Short mmCIF file of C-alpha atoms in Angstrom, two decimals:
data_model
loop_
_atom_site.label_atom_id
_atom_site.label_comp_id
_atom_site.label_asym_id
_atom_site.label_seq_id
_atom_site.Cartn_x
_atom_site.Cartn_y
_atom_site.Cartn_z
CA MET F 28 36.23 -8.14 -209.44
CA LEU F 29 37.47 -5.07 -211.29
CA SER F 30 38.05 -5.56 -215.00
CA GLY F 31 41.70 -6.24 -215.88
CA TRP F 32 42.61 -7.37 -212.39
CA ILE F 33 45.86 -9.29 -212.26
CA VAL F 34 45.75 -12.21 -209.84
CA ALA F 35 49.21 -12.84 -208.37
CA ALA F 36 48.90 -16.35 -207.10
CA PRO F 37 52.26 -18.06 -207.77
CA ALA F 38 54.30 -16.79 -204.79
CA LEU F 39 52.09 -15.02 -202.31
CA ALA F 40 54.10 -16.58 -199.53
CA SER F 41 56.82 -14.09 -200.47
CA ALA F 42 54.54 -11.10 -199.87
CA ALA F 43 53.17 -12.68 -196.68
CA SER F 44 56.72 -12.70 -195.36
CA PHE F 45 56.96 -8.91 -195.67
CA GLN F 46 56.29 -6.85 -192.53
CA SER F 47 52.62 -6.04 -192.03
CA THR F 48 53.27 -2.56 -190.58
CA PRO F 49 54.47 0.55 -192.49
CA VAL F 50 58.04 0.56 -193.71
CA MET F 51 60.54 2.94 -192.06
CA GLY F 52 63.74 3.97 -193.72
CA TRP F 53 65.52 6.52 -195.87
CA ASN F 54 65.03 7.54 -199.54
CA SER F 55 67.53 9.59 -201.49
CA TYR F 56 65.19 11.84 -203.53
CA ASN F 57 64.57 14.91 -201.42
CA ALA F 58 68.18 15.09 -200.27
CA MET F 59 69.92 14.29 -203.56
CA GLY F 60 67.33 14.50 -206.36
CA CYS F 61 68.37 12.28 -209.26
CA THR F 62 72.10 12.77 -208.54
CA PRO F 63 73.10 10.32 -205.77
CA THR F 64 76.68 9.10 -205.83
CA GLU F 65 78.60 6.26 -204.24
CA HIS F 66 80.17 8.74 -201.79
CA THR F 67 76.92 10.34 -200.67
CA ILE F 68 75.20 7.00 -200.29
CA ILE F 69 78.02 5.58 -198.12
CA ASP F 70 77.95 8.70 -195.95
CA THR F 71 74.18 8.33 -195.44
CA ILE F 72 74.33 4.64 -194.58
CA ASN F 73 76.93 5.43 -191.91
CA ALA F 74 74.84 8.35 -190.62
CA LEU F 75 71.75 6.22 -190.24
CA SER F 76 73.78 3.74 -188.21
CA ASN F 77 75.85 6.18 -186.16
CA TYR F 78 72.98 8.51 -185.21
CA GLY F 79 70.70 5.79 -183.95
CA PHE F 80 68.18 5.69 -186.81
CA VAL F 81 68.59 1.98 -187.52
CA SER F 82 68.06 1.04 -183.88
CA ALA F 83 64.96 3.35 -183.87
CA GLY F 84 63.42 1.30 -186.59
CA TYR F 85 64.51 2.90 -189.87
CA LYS F 86 65.59 -0.24 -191.66
CA PHE F 87 64.94 0.25 -195.37
CA PHE F 88 67.59 2.03 -197.44
CA GLN F 89 66.20 3.12 -200.79
CA ILE F 90 67.95 4.65 -203.74
CA ASP F 91 65.53 6.67 -205.82
CA CYS F 92 66.19 8.00 -209.33
CA GLY F 93 69.78 8.50 -210.46
CA TRP F 94 71.24 5.01 -210.19
CA ALA F 95 70.63 4.03 -213.84
CA ALA F 96 72.70 4.78 -216.94
CA HIS F 97 71.74 7.67 -219.22
CA ASP F 98 72.39 5.88 -222.55
CA LEU F 99 68.99 4.28 -223.33
CA GLU F 100 70.70 0.87 -223.41
CA ARG F 101 70.11 -2.30 -221.44
CA ASN F 102 72.72 -4.75 -220.19
CA SER F 103 73.69 -6.90 -223.21
CA SER F 104 73.79 -10.12 -221.28
CA SER F 105 70.96 -9.83 -218.71
CA GLY F 106 68.63 -7.38 -220.50
CA ALA F 107 68.28 -5.36 -217.29
CA ILE F 108 68.60 -1.61 -216.80
CA LYS F 109 72.29 -0.63 -216.69
CA ILE F 110 73.84 0.95 -213.62
CA ASP F 111 75.42 4.38 -213.94
CA PHE F 112 79.04 3.55 -213.31
CA ASP F 113 80.08 7.16 -213.56
CA HIS F 114 78.28 7.84 -210.23
CA PHE F 115 78.66 4.32 -208.84
CA PRO F 116 82.09 3.12 -210.08
CA ASN F 117 81.81 -0.07 -207.97
CA GLY F 118 78.21 -0.70 -208.83
CA LEU F 119 75.36 -1.04 -206.30
CA ALA F 120 76.11 -4.41 -204.80
CA PRO F 121 78.78 -3.10 -202.37
CA LEU F 122 76.35 -0.43 -201.15
CA SER F 123 73.67 -2.99 -200.56
CA ASP F 124 76.22 -5.11 -198.70
CA LEU F 125 77.25 -2.13 -196.55
CA ALA F 126 73.61 -1.22 -195.68
CA ARG F 127 72.80 -4.78 -194.78
CA SER F 128 75.93 -5.10 -192.66
CA LYS F 129 74.56 -2.15 -190.62
CA GLY F 130 71.27 -3.92 -189.99
CA MET F 131 69.32 -2.36 -192.93
CA LYS F 132 67.37 -3.81 -195.82
CA TRP F 133 68.07 -2.80 -199.42
CA SER F 134 65.38 -1.10 -201.50
CA MET F 135 65.31 0.06 -205.10
CA TYR F 136 63.31 2.43 -207.32
CA SER F 137 62.28 2.07 -210.98
CA ASP F 138 59.52 3.26 -213.28
CA ALA F 139 56.45 1.57 -214.74
CA GLY F 140 56.97 3.39 -218.06
CA GLN F 141 59.43 3.26 -220.89
CA ARG F 142 61.53 5.98 -219.24
CA MET F 143 62.48 6.58 -215.63
CA CYS F 144 61.83 9.95 -214.07
CA ASP F 145 64.86 12.17 -214.56
CA PRO F 146 65.40 15.95 -214.84
CA GLU F 147 67.48 15.57 -217.99
CA TYR F 148 65.65 16.48 -221.18
CA PRO F 149 65.15 14.57 -223.33
CA ASP F 150 64.97 11.72 -220.80
CA ARG F 151 67.65 9.16 -221.55
CA VAL F 152 67.02 6.82 -218.57
CA LEU F 153 65.12 3.59 -219.30
CA GLY F 154 62.19 2.44 -217.23
CA SER F 155 61.07 -1.11 -216.61
CA LEU F 156 57.93 -1.35 -218.76
CA GLY F 157 58.16 -4.47 -220.93
CA HIS F 158 61.31 -5.67 -219.14
CA GLU F 159 59.90 -6.50 -215.70
CA ARG F 160 61.38 -9.94 -215.63
CA ALA F 161 64.95 -8.88 -216.29
CA ASP F 162 64.79 -5.90 -213.92
CA ALA F 163 63.23 -7.96 -211.08
CA GLU F 164 66.17 -10.34 -211.40
CA LEU F 165 68.57 -7.46 -211.22
CA PHE F 166 66.94 -6.18 -208.09
CA LYS F 167 67.09 -9.65 -206.58
CA ARG F 168 70.82 -9.96 -207.29
CA LEU F 169 71.24 -6.75 -205.27
CA ASN F 170 69.38 -8.42 -202.36
CA THR F 171 66.46 -5.99 -202.71
CA GLU F 172 63.55 -6.57 -200.32
CA TYR F 173 61.34 -3.60 -201.33
CA LEU F 174 60.72 -1.94 -204.67
CA LYS F 175 59.16 1.52 -205.28
CA TRP F 176 57.73 1.38 -208.81
CA GLN F 177 56.48 4.69 -210.18
CA SER F 178 54.02 5.86 -212.77
CA ALA F 179 53.19 9.52 -212.65
CA PRO F 180 50.08 10.34 -214.71
CA LYS F 181 47.53 12.87 -213.52
CA ASP F 182 44.74 11.67 -215.79
CA PRO F 183 42.66 8.49 -215.34
CA ARG F 184 44.11 5.32 -216.86
CA SER F 185 42.51 1.93 -217.53
CA ASP F 186 45.69 -0.24 -217.39
CA PHE F 187 46.91 0.33 -213.80
CA PRO F 188 46.20 -3.21 -212.48
CA GLU F 189 47.77 -4.92 -215.52
CA ARG F 190 50.79 -2.65 -215.52
CA PHE F 191 51.59 -2.95 -211.79
CA GLY F 192 50.40 -6.54 -211.57
CA THR F 193 53.05 -7.62 -214.09
CA MET F 194 55.92 -6.35 -211.95
CA TRP F 195 54.28 -7.66 -208.78
CA ASN F 196 54.20 -11.15 -210.25
CA GLU F 197 57.88 -10.92 -211.26
CA LEU F 198 58.90 -9.69 -207.81
CA GLN F 199 57.04 -12.53 -206.18
CA ARG F 200 58.63 -15.00 -208.59
CA VAL F 201 62.13 -13.99 -207.60
CA GLY F 202 61.35 -13.57 -203.94
CA ILE F 203 61.18 -9.81 -203.41
CA PRO F 204 58.30 -9.40 -200.93
CA GLY F 205 57.76 -5.67 -200.66
CA PHE F 206 56.17 -3.49 -203.41
CA LEU F 207 55.00 0.13 -203.41
CA VAL F 208 52.59 1.03 -206.17
CA CYS F 209 53.65 4.61 -206.70
CA GLN F 210 51.11 6.02 -209.26
CA TRP F 211 50.57 9.48 -207.73
CA GLY F 212 47.01 8.77 -206.56
CA ALA F 213 45.68 9.12 -210.11
CA PRO F 214 42.34 7.38 -210.66
CA TYR F 215 41.86 4.02 -212.36
CA SER F 216 39.15 4.26 -214.99
CA THR F 217 36.67 1.35 -214.93
CA ASN F 218 33.22 0.65 -216.32
CA GLN F 219 31.95 1.26 -212.75
CA GLY F 220 33.53 4.75 -212.64
CA LEU F 221 36.79 6.16 -211.34
CA LYS F 222 38.56 4.22 -208.53
CA GLY F 223 41.30 5.44 -206.24
CA PRO F 224 44.41 3.35 -205.52
CA ALA F 225 42.95 2.10 -202.20
CA SER F 226 40.35 0.17 -204.19
CA TRP F 227 42.49 -1.71 -206.67
CA THR F 228 46.05 -2.21 -205.27
CA LYS F 229 45.34 -4.77 -202.60
CA GLY F 230 46.63 -8.16 -203.77
CA ILE F 231 49.17 -6.68 -206.15
CA SER F 232 51.24 -4.66 -203.64
CA THR F 233 52.10 -4.20 -200.00
CA SER F 234 51.56 -0.40 -200.11
CA PHE F 235 50.13 2.25 -202.38
CA ARG F 236 50.78 5.97 -202.88
CA ILE F 237 47.83 8.24 -202.29
CA SER F 238 49.01 11.38 -204.03
CA ASP F 239 51.64 12.96 -206.17
CA ASP F 240 54.93 14.07 -204.65
CA MET F 241 55.28 15.69 -201.29
CA ALA F 242 57.22 18.89 -201.42
CA GLN F 243 58.52 21.63 -199.16
CA GLY F 244 56.11 23.84 -197.27
CA TRP F 245 53.16 23.56 -194.91
CA HIS F 246 50.69 23.91 -197.77
CA ASN F 247 51.95 20.63 -199.24
CA VAL F 248 51.49 18.89 -195.90
CA LEU F 249 47.85 20.04 -195.87
CA ARG F 250 47.29 19.05 -199.50
CA ILE F 251 48.29 15.41 -198.88
CA TYR F 252 46.73 15.42 -195.33
CA ASN F 253 43.32 16.34 -196.84
CA GLN F 254 43.76 13.62 -199.48
CA MET F 255 44.36 10.97 -196.80
CA ILE F 256 41.31 11.76 -194.75
CA HIS F 257 38.81 9.84 -196.86
CA ILE F 258 41.26 6.94 -197.32
CA ALA F 259 41.62 6.56 -193.61
CA ARG F 260 37.80 6.28 -193.39
CA SER F 261 37.51 3.78 -196.16
CA GLY F 262 38.62 0.71 -194.22
CA ALA F 263 41.13 -0.19 -196.90
CA VAL F 264 44.26 0.44 -194.82
CA GLY F 265 45.44 -2.46 -192.68
CA PRO F 266 48.25 -5.03 -192.24
CA HIS F 267 50.11 -5.60 -195.53
CA ASN F 268 48.08 -2.79 -197.23
CA ILE F 269 49.67 0.52 -196.32
CA ALA F 270 48.61 4.02 -197.58
CA ASP F 271 51.88 5.81 -198.40
CA MET F 272 51.70 9.60 -198.11
CA ASP F 273 55.17 10.00 -199.68
CA LEU F 274 58.55 11.01 -198.30
CA LEU F 275 59.06 13.00 -195.09
CA GLU F 276 60.25 16.61 -195.36
CA VAL F 277 61.48 16.69 -191.77
CA GLY F 278 64.96 18.19 -191.79
CA ASN F 279 64.48 20.15 -195.01
CA ASP F 280 63.85 23.85 -195.61
CA GLY F 281 60.37 25.31 -195.95
CA MET F 282 58.75 24.61 -192.56
CA THR F 283 59.20 25.63 -188.96
CA PHE F 284 60.27 23.10 -186.36
CA ASP F 285 56.70 22.79 -185.10
CA GLU F 286 55.28 22.35 -188.60
CA GLN F 287 57.76 19.55 -189.27
CA ALA F 288 56.79 17.95 -185.95
CA THR F 289 53.07 18.05 -186.88
CA HIS F 290 53.88 16.75 -190.33
CA PHE F 291 55.67 13.75 -188.76
CA ALA F 292 52.85 13.15 -186.31
CA MET F 293 50.29 13.15 -189.11
CA TRP F 294 52.23 10.64 -191.21
CA ALA F 295 52.93 8.41 -188.18
CA MET F 296 49.31 8.34 -186.97
CA PHE F 297 47.85 7.81 -190.45
CA LYS F 298 50.06 4.69 -190.54
CA SER F 299 51.99 5.91 -193.60
CA ALA F 300 55.43 4.75 -194.45
CA LEU F 301 58.03 6.80 -192.61
CA MET F 302 60.75 7.39 -195.20
CA ILE F 303 63.26 10.05 -194.17
CA SER F 304 64.52 12.07 -197.09
CA THR F 305 66.97 14.67 -195.86
CA ASP F 306 70.73 14.94 -195.54
CA LEU F 307 71.36 13.13 -192.27
CA THR F 308 75.01 14.05 -192.24
CA LYS F 309 73.79 17.58 -191.37
CA ALA F 310 70.85 16.56 -189.15
CA THR F 311 70.19 18.83 -186.13
CA PHE F 312 69.31 17.57 -182.68
CA GLY F 313 65.74 18.84 -183.32
CA THR F 314 65.42 16.83 -186.56
CA ILE F 315 66.68 13.75 -184.80
CA ALA F 316 64.32 14.26 -181.89
CA ILE F 317 61.28 14.48 -184.16
CA LEU F 318 62.23 11.47 -186.32
CA GLN F 319 63.16 9.26 -183.36
CA ASN F 320 60.11 10.03 -181.19
CA LYS F 321 59.46 6.67 -179.58
CA GLY F 322 55.80 7.25 -178.81
CA LEU F 323 54.87 8.17 -182.38
CA ILE F 324 56.97 5.37 -183.85
CA SER F 325 55.17 2.92 -181.54
CA ILE F 326 51.79 4.19 -182.82
CA ASN F 327 52.94 4.02 -186.44
CA GLN F 328 54.09 0.39 -185.92
CA ASP F 329 51.08 -0.72 -183.92
CA PRO F 330 50.08 -4.14 -185.22
CA LEU F 331 46.43 -3.19 -185.70
CA VAL F 332 47.55 -0.82 -188.50
CA GLN F 333 44.45 1.34 -188.19
CA PRO F 334 44.95 5.02 -189.17
CA VAL F 335 43.45 7.83 -187.13
CA LYS F 336 40.26 9.26 -188.60
CA LEU F 337 39.03 12.81 -188.61
CA VAL F 338 36.60 13.31 -185.73
CA GLN F 339 35.93 16.96 -186.36
CA ARG F 340 37.33 20.01 -188.12
CA TRP F 341 36.83 23.51 -186.82
CA THR F 342 37.70 25.30 -190.08
CA GLY F 343 40.67 27.65 -189.73
CA ASN F 344 41.07 26.68 -186.09
CA ARG F 345 41.89 23.05 -185.35
CA ASP F 346 41.38 19.40 -186.32
CA LEU F 347 40.75 16.48 -184.04
CA LEU F 348 41.66 12.95 -185.15
CA ALA F 349 41.58 9.66 -183.27
CA GLY F 350 42.03 5.95 -183.91
CA PRO F 351 42.25 2.63 -182.05
CA LEU F 352 45.46 0.77 -181.02
CA ALA F 353 45.87 -2.97 -180.59
CA ASN F 354 45.98 -2.93 -176.78
CA GLY F 355 42.76 -0.86 -176.44
CA ASP F 356 44.52 2.53 -176.21
CA MET F 357 43.63 5.37 -178.54
CA ALA F 358 45.90 7.59 -180.68
CA VAL F 359 44.75 11.19 -180.74
CA LEU F 360 46.04 14.12 -182.74
CA LEU F 361 44.98 17.81 -182.46
CA VAL F 362 46.31 20.09 -185.18
CA ASN F 363 46.57 23.88 -184.75
CA HIS F 364 45.47 25.40 -188.05
CA GLN F 365 46.31 28.92 -186.81
CA SER F 366 49.82 30.35 -187.35
CA VAL F 367 50.15 31.72 -183.78
CA ARG F 368 51.00 30.20 -180.37
CA ARG F 369 47.86 29.35 -178.45
CA GLN F 370 46.19 26.85 -176.18
CA LEU F 371 44.78 23.65 -177.66
CA GLU F 372 42.07 22.03 -175.62
CA LEU F 373 40.57 18.50 -175.76
CA ASP F 374 37.26 17.68 -174.14
CA LEU F 375 37.32 13.88 -173.98
CA SER F 376 33.54 13.82 -174.49
CA GLN F 377 34.32 14.89 -178.08
CA LEU F 378 35.72 11.35 -178.46
CA GLY F 379 32.86 9.72 -176.64
CA LEU F 380 34.97 9.28 -173.45
CA ALA F 381 34.26 10.20 -169.86
CA LYS F 382 37.72 9.85 -168.41
CA ALA F 383 41.13 8.47 -169.34
CA ASP F 384 44.89 8.76 -168.84
CA VAL F 385 46.42 11.17 -171.38
CA ARG F 386 50.09 10.95 -172.39
CA ASN F 387 51.60 13.83 -174.36
CA LEU F 388 54.03 12.15 -176.82
CA TRP F 389 56.04 15.35 -177.30
CA THR F 390 56.65 16.08 -173.59
CA GLU F 391 56.37 12.41 -172.41
CA VAL F 392 54.18 13.61 -169.46
CA THR F 393 51.04 11.66 -168.47
CA GLU F 394 47.93 13.05 -166.73
CA SER F 395 45.79 10.39 -165.11
CA GLY F 396 42.00 10.07 -164.86
CA VAL F 397 41.19 13.39 -166.60
CA SER F 398 38.10 14.42 -168.58
CA SER F 399 39.88 17.19 -170.50
CA TYR F 400 43.40 18.11 -171.54
CA SER F 401 45.07 21.34 -172.71
CA GLN F 402 48.53 22.50 -173.69
CA GLN F 403 50.18 25.53 -175.32
CA VAL F 404 51.34 24.87 -178.92
CA GLU F 405 53.09 26.96 -181.50
CA GLY F 406 51.57 28.00 -184.80
CA HIS F 407 50.75 24.86 -186.85
CA GLY F 408 51.88 22.84 -183.87
CA SER F 409 50.03 19.78 -182.50
CA LEU F 410 49.12 17.72 -179.55
CA ALA F 411 50.13 14.14 -180.24
CA LEU F 412 48.51 12.00 -177.48
CA ARG F 413 48.12 8.39 -176.46
CA ILE F 414 45.05 7.77 -174.35
CA SER F 415 44.71 4.74 -172.07
CA ASN F 416 42.58 3.36 -169.17
CA ILE F 417 39.57 4.64 -170.99
CA ILE F 418 36.05 5.05 -169.55
CA PHE F 419 33.47 5.49 -172.29
CA LEU F 420 30.37 7.68 -172.38
CA HIS F 421 27.09 6.04 -173.27
CA ASP F 422 24.67 8.93 -173.76
CA MET F 423 24.98 10.30 -177.30
CA PRO F 424 22.57 12.72 -179.08
CA ASN F 425 19.92 11.51 -181.46
CA TYR F 426 19.86 13.02 -184.98
CA ARG F 427 17.20 13.57 -187.63
CA SER F 428 18.27 13.48 -191.28
CA ILE F 429 17.07 15.89 -193.92
CA ALA F 430 17.66 15.09 -197.63
CA ALA F 431 19.34 17.98 -199.52
CA GLU F 432 16.99 17.44 -202.46
CA SER F 433 14.02 18.38 -200.20
CA GLY F 434 15.37 21.98 -199.80
CA ARG F 435 14.90 25.17 -201.81
CA LEU F 436 17.43 25.40 -204.67
CA GLU F 437 18.26 28.82 -206.10
CA SER F 438 20.53 30.55 -208.67
CA GLY F 439 21.50 27.44 -210.60
CA ALA F 440 21.79 24.84 -207.84
CA ARG F 441 20.28 21.59 -209.03
CA GLN F 442 19.68 17.99 -208.25
CA LEU F 443 22.02 15.29 -209.48
CA PRO F 444 21.87 11.50 -209.21
CA CYS F 445 24.08 9.91 -206.53
CA ARG F 446 24.35 6.17 -206.99
CA ASP F 447 25.85 5.01 -203.72
CA CYS F 448 24.81 7.86 -201.46
CA SER F 449 22.58 8.10 -198.41
CA SER F 450 19.87 9.59 -200.72
CA SER F 451 19.30 8.83 -204.35
CA ASN F 452 19.96 12.43 -205.29
CA LYS F 453 22.32 15.15 -204.22
CA VAL F 454 22.41 18.92 -204.75
CA GLY F 455 25.30 20.30 -206.82
CA TYR F 456 26.38 23.58 -208.46
CA LEU F 457 26.40 25.35 -205.08
CA GLY F 458 28.34 28.54 -205.51
CA GLY F 459 30.15 29.28 -208.78
CA ASP F 460 29.54 32.35 -210.91
CA SER F 461 25.79 32.26 -210.27
CA ASN F 462 26.27 31.60 -206.49
CA GLY F 463 23.89 28.69 -206.41
CA SER F 464 22.46 28.00 -202.97
CA LEU F 465 20.49 25.41 -201.02
CA THR F 466 18.16 26.29 -198.07
CA LEU F 467 16.75 23.63 -195.76
CA GLU F 468 13.73 24.93 -193.83
CA ASN F 469 11.33 23.91 -191.05
CA ILE F 470 14.13 22.39 -189.00
CA PHE F 471 13.34 21.76 -185.33
CA THR F 472 16.03 21.08 -182.78
CA SER F 473 16.68 21.08 -179.03
CA ARG F 474 20.15 22.71 -179.15
CA GLU F 475 21.23 26.28 -179.94
CA THR F 476 24.77 25.20 -180.73
CA GLN F 477 25.45 21.71 -182.06
CA ASN F 478 27.45 19.54 -184.43
CA VAL F 479 25.43 19.37 -187.65
CA LEU F 480 26.30 16.25 -189.67
CA PHE F 481 26.78 16.60 -193.45
CA ASP F 482 26.82 13.88 -196.05
CA TYR F 483 28.66 15.37 -199.07
CA VAL F 484 30.66 14.61 -202.17
CA ASN F 485 33.97 16.35 -203.13
CA CYS F 486 36.06 14.68 -205.82
CA ASP F 487 37.97 17.81 -206.90
CA VAL F 488 41.42 16.26 -206.63
CA VAL F 489 44.35 18.70 -207.02
CA TYR F 490 48.05 18.09 -207.36
CA MET F 491 51.18 19.98 -206.38
CA ASN F 492 50.68 23.77 -206.39
CA GLY F 493 46.99 23.29 -207.16
CA GLY F 494 45.37 23.87 -203.76
CA PHE F 495 44.60 22.05 -200.58
CA ASN F 496 42.28 19.23 -201.68
CA GLU F 497 39.22 20.79 -200.08
CA ARG F 498 36.17 22.71 -201.09
CA LEU F 499 34.93 25.64 -199.02
CA ALA F 500 31.30 26.46 -198.37
CA SER F 501 29.46 29.32 -196.70
CA VAL F 502 26.90 27.98 -194.22
CA SER F 503 24.47 30.14 -192.29
CA VAL F 504 21.74 29.40 -189.75
CA ASN F 505 18.53 31.39 -189.83
CA GLY F 506 20.03 33.96 -192.16
CA GLY F 507 22.79 34.80 -189.70
CA PRO F 508 26.47 35.57 -190.49
CA PRO F 509 27.83 32.88 -192.87
CA GLN F 510 30.48 30.47 -191.51
CA THR F 511 33.22 29.25 -193.85
CA VAL F 512 33.49 25.46 -193.75
CA SER F 513 36.21 23.29 -195.21
CA PHE F 514 35.13 20.01 -196.77
CA PRO F 515 38.08 17.70 -197.63
CA LEU F 516 38.16 15.15 -200.49
CA THR F 517 35.79 12.20 -200.47
CA GLY F 518 37.31 10.22 -203.34
CA TYR F 519 37.26 10.26 -207.12
CA ALA F 520 33.77 9.38 -208.39
CA TRP F 521 31.32 12.31 -208.13
CA GLU F 522 28.38 9.96 -208.58
CA SER F 523 29.21 7.73 -205.59
CA ASP F 524 32.10 8.68 -203.32
CA MET F 525 30.29 10.24 -200.31
CA TYR F 526 31.63 11.25 -196.93
CA SER F 527 29.01 10.62 -194.26
CA ASN F 528 28.37 12.35 -190.97
CA TYR F 529 30.97 15.17 -191.32
CA ALA F 530 30.57 17.17 -188.16
CA VAL F 531 30.36 20.95 -188.36
CA GLN F 532 29.72 23.00 -185.25
CA LEU F 533 27.01 25.58 -185.94
CA SER F 534 25.31 28.15 -183.65
CA GLY F 535 22.20 30.31 -183.83
CA PHE F 536 19.49 27.69 -183.78
CA ARG F 537 16.13 28.48 -182.11
CA THR F 538 14.85 25.80 -179.70
CA ASN F 539 11.26 27.08 -179.72
CA GLY F 540 10.51 27.29 -183.45
CA PRO F 541 11.52 26.40 -186.97
CA ASN F 542 15.06 26.98 -188.29
CA SER F 543 16.80 27.17 -191.64
CA ILE F 544 20.28 26.24 -192.90
CA THR F 545 21.57 27.84 -196.10
CA VAL F 546 24.65 26.56 -198.01
CA SER F 547 26.41 28.24 -200.90
CA GLY F 548 29.92 28.55 -202.30
CA PHE F 549 32.79 30.64 -201.01
CA GLU F 550 34.19 33.60 -202.95
CA GLY F 551 32.78 32.49 -206.27
CA ASN F 552 34.03 28.93 -206.05
CA PHE F 553 31.90 25.78 -205.91
CA ALA F 554 31.07 24.13 -202.63
CA PRO F 555 30.86 20.34 -202.35
CA ASP F 556 27.73 18.54 -203.52
CA LEU F 557 25.41 17.93 -200.58
CA VAL F 558 23.42 14.74 -200.00
CA ARG F 559 21.95 14.95 -196.56
CA VAL F 560 22.16 16.98 -193.35
CA GLY F 561 21.62 15.70 -189.82
CA VAL F 562 20.52 17.87 -186.86
CA VAL F 563 20.06 17.05 -183.18
CA VAL F 564 16.53 16.13 -182.34
#
């Protein structure tokens, strides 16, 4: 048990009554910032109903920042946060009633600090810290069923479970079943090292944020996407324990139509919450078509609640992801990392399959009994597929593992301990100003081109405008031209959070003699720390 864990035993029946699959709904922040009004909220509730979003599954209506008074005062009788009656002259109860009359569920936002997030400086909007009981009772009077509770540090903290556990207990006490721990993916500091939200939020929430805020632009999609990859592999995500990748940017400026469609497919297949956050009174037919895609919504709401996992990345080219569905089907996503229109191809053997029926969820066309599938996609577009009637392959290659510490270390590269890794030591300081490198020698293999499997550690977490949550390495075979390889995040703790069997396609091996693999940094930056490499026997 983690130190400081809050056990929320009194009313777990309340949480158990909450839906086990990701929430779908609408949040005010991206469309309205911290300035929603009674008028704009009414218009949005009606748009959700009139344009078919409620019937498509978008049930949760959530007001983000901007509903609370700016006077640093609490209600004199209840002790709860005061409502901003300048923007909501009739209060929030009539809006909750309207949303629920349209078939929606009411959801609120508050902050786990002394102040709520607000663009006004100095901030004059109170948060809920120290007043969780009174604020939970306010939310219950509004018939709230789901609370987004935010804390936005970027440095490790040691009080996360206590802080969020207190509000969780109060919500359970009053009968509010849904709770999003929104702490921006910052690590929890323990005596066992740094822990990400996936490791400590289960039992005191129904969902957890994996990152800081989503924002406009394809680069922000990739930043959060790369942060989700290791969480999807962790086994932490499942029914009643949802990894939230933040609000959707579909319908907003900053991305092409195809980038927005890929963004939606990523969030849907990773089993993230699908919270629309755009002005739906101005929604285009294209925006509606993306957000109401029945095939992707069905995958998002699949009762198994298993996110797709990265099968392979061809750096700068494409990604292949796949995951199981409750009825035995498979969800598959191919992402075009190039910015030009081109053909994306899937060889089903890459998934360990011989043949299957492949349904394109964008075109709604199915090809039956195929061993491969291809389709033209636009720049940063995607193939979102559902595969059924699967016939599996049984012959898979055998691998031999080589510990990184057994290689030749040069120019400052050095061994470091790795507590929970596949080897007791790893090799770090690859790249950097001294361009440290690792060379593995006397490698024998039967294939000239193959998927080499890397065990590595990358805990270089970045936030908005800080990069893509990846480290790049230069990898060469037998001294040949170096290949740039992207290694996404593995977690938070450099001494333990390892990604195993990361497949990288490399060429140039000799099948009749010894080979070498050299790894260094890219353009003066550090590569990930390497633990072990696997090659085909």
